[in-house]
Amino acid sequence: MPNHQTEIHRAILQIENPYPADDLISNYKSFLRVRDFLHAYKFNPVVFSALVEVANKSWDSTGRVNRLSLIESVKRYGFSRVENADLMDASVKEKAFQLFRKTFEEPEKVTKRQLEEVQKICSSMISTLTFGEPEEQWLCSNINLSDLIATRVLRYPGRSPIISSWTREHYYEARFRSQRPILAGWLIDEDPAYVVDTRTLFDDFEYLNQLDMRAISDYEEEKNANRVMEDELGEYLMKVTLPSPDDEEVDPDFPIYETVSLEYPTLKLSRRFYSILEDSKRKFQSQQVPIFKKLREDFSENIAITQNVTMLWAVAFSHLAMEQKTELLKLYYREETYRSFFKICVRFKMVELLRWLSQIR
């Protein structure tokens, strides 16, 4: 269909917004016929199920298939429209998970340039879905493959004995120390009386300090090395670029000299859920560097507050019933934890708890 015809047809569909026939999509060829205006149709669960099925089958196809386009359409037509995706038919959810899984087990099906985008889209699609034991077990068994999989485990939206069991086994693993409240939430699911001990919080704190000090040291070393290279080889970091023949304002007889800058390193410090005392004399890439000695002193003095804040977020991230979660949150409320308490109420839309908060203040 010519571009203008496609544009016109899409406009008509957007205005009329018709309900599609159940057989609108049956294979990849029929998908291509409607791809450019599929989103103009009303949502039809039968069509959506067929679309997810086609995306799965096409992933394994040996023919020429635009898998990225298929997955983008799955998200746009279905997951971006449905208010509660977890209420979808179980078979559709399973197929969506299969797509996510295939992007890691069969990554060669898409180009390297597209792979990261495809994985992110699939991860986003299943972010609010709960699954059965096979899918949960796969997530836990493959958590080291990607940060996306780790996020799907830690932020899994429902209770899961499998993930709680995995959490107990990996609770003190170094790479998850910055996720302590989320990990604790999984233990609270099975034992609401669980409390993160202060020794664990101190260990987490010191681990993050070591990470940040190493990151700052590496950043400074690489930055200094680049500066030396530019000072010593500056004249060799120039390149000649001939002006474009289409640029009428540039004399084509004179080349343009462009400076080739060395790529500077990036500094990424740990994200923490407590305040950081920053060194006003040291600032890299708009990031303030912590005063680690003072930070340790303050952390030790305020460990009880940090423990309460940790528990507030742990309870918030847990999957307990709302009534039980509300009562537990009240236990960890202090004047010093007001800000975290308030943020939790707003983020998780806990209106009754906000009313309780207004009465005690």
Coordinates of C-alpha atoms in Angstrom, one line a residue, residues 97 100 104 135-156 162-163 166-167 169-171 173 175-176 179 182-183 186:
F97 CA 7.2 -14.9 29.2
F100 CA 11.2 -12.6 27.2
F104 CA 18.2 -14.4 26.3
E135 CA 8.7 -19.4 35.1
E136 CA 9.7 -18.2 38.6
Q137 CA 12.3 -20.9 38.8
W138 CA 13.7 -19.9 35.4
L139 CA 14.1 -16.3 36.6
C140 CA 15.9 -17.3 39.7
S141 CA 18.2 -19.8 37.9
N142 CA 19.2 -17.2 35.3
I143 CA 19.5 -14.1 37.4
N144 CA 23.2 -13.7 36.6
L145 CA 22.5 -13.5 32.9
S146 CA 21.2 -9.9 33.0
D147 CA 20.3 -7.0 35.3
L148 CA 16.9 -7.1 33.7
I149 CA 16.3 -10.7 34.9
A150 CA 17.6 -9.7 38.4
T151 CA 15.0 -6.8 38.4
R152 CA 12.2 -9.2 37.4
V153 CA 13.2 -11.4 40.4
L154 CA 13.6 -8.7 43.0
R155 CA 10.6 -6.7 41.8
Y156 CA 8.3 -9.7 41.1
I162 CA 10.4 -19.9 45.1
I163 CA 11.7 -16.3 45.2
W166 CA 16.1 -17.9 46.6
T167 CA 16.4 -14.8 48.7
E169 CA 20.1 -18.5 49.9
H170 CA 21.5 -15.3 48.4
Y171 CA 20.6 -12.8 51.2
E173 CA 25.5 -11.9 48.3
R175 CA 25.9 -7.7 44.4
F176 CA 22.5 -7.4 46.2
Q179 CA 18.9 -4.0 47.6
I182 CA 13.7 -5.4 48.8
L183 CA 15.5 -8.6 49.9
W186 CA 10.8 -11.3 50.5

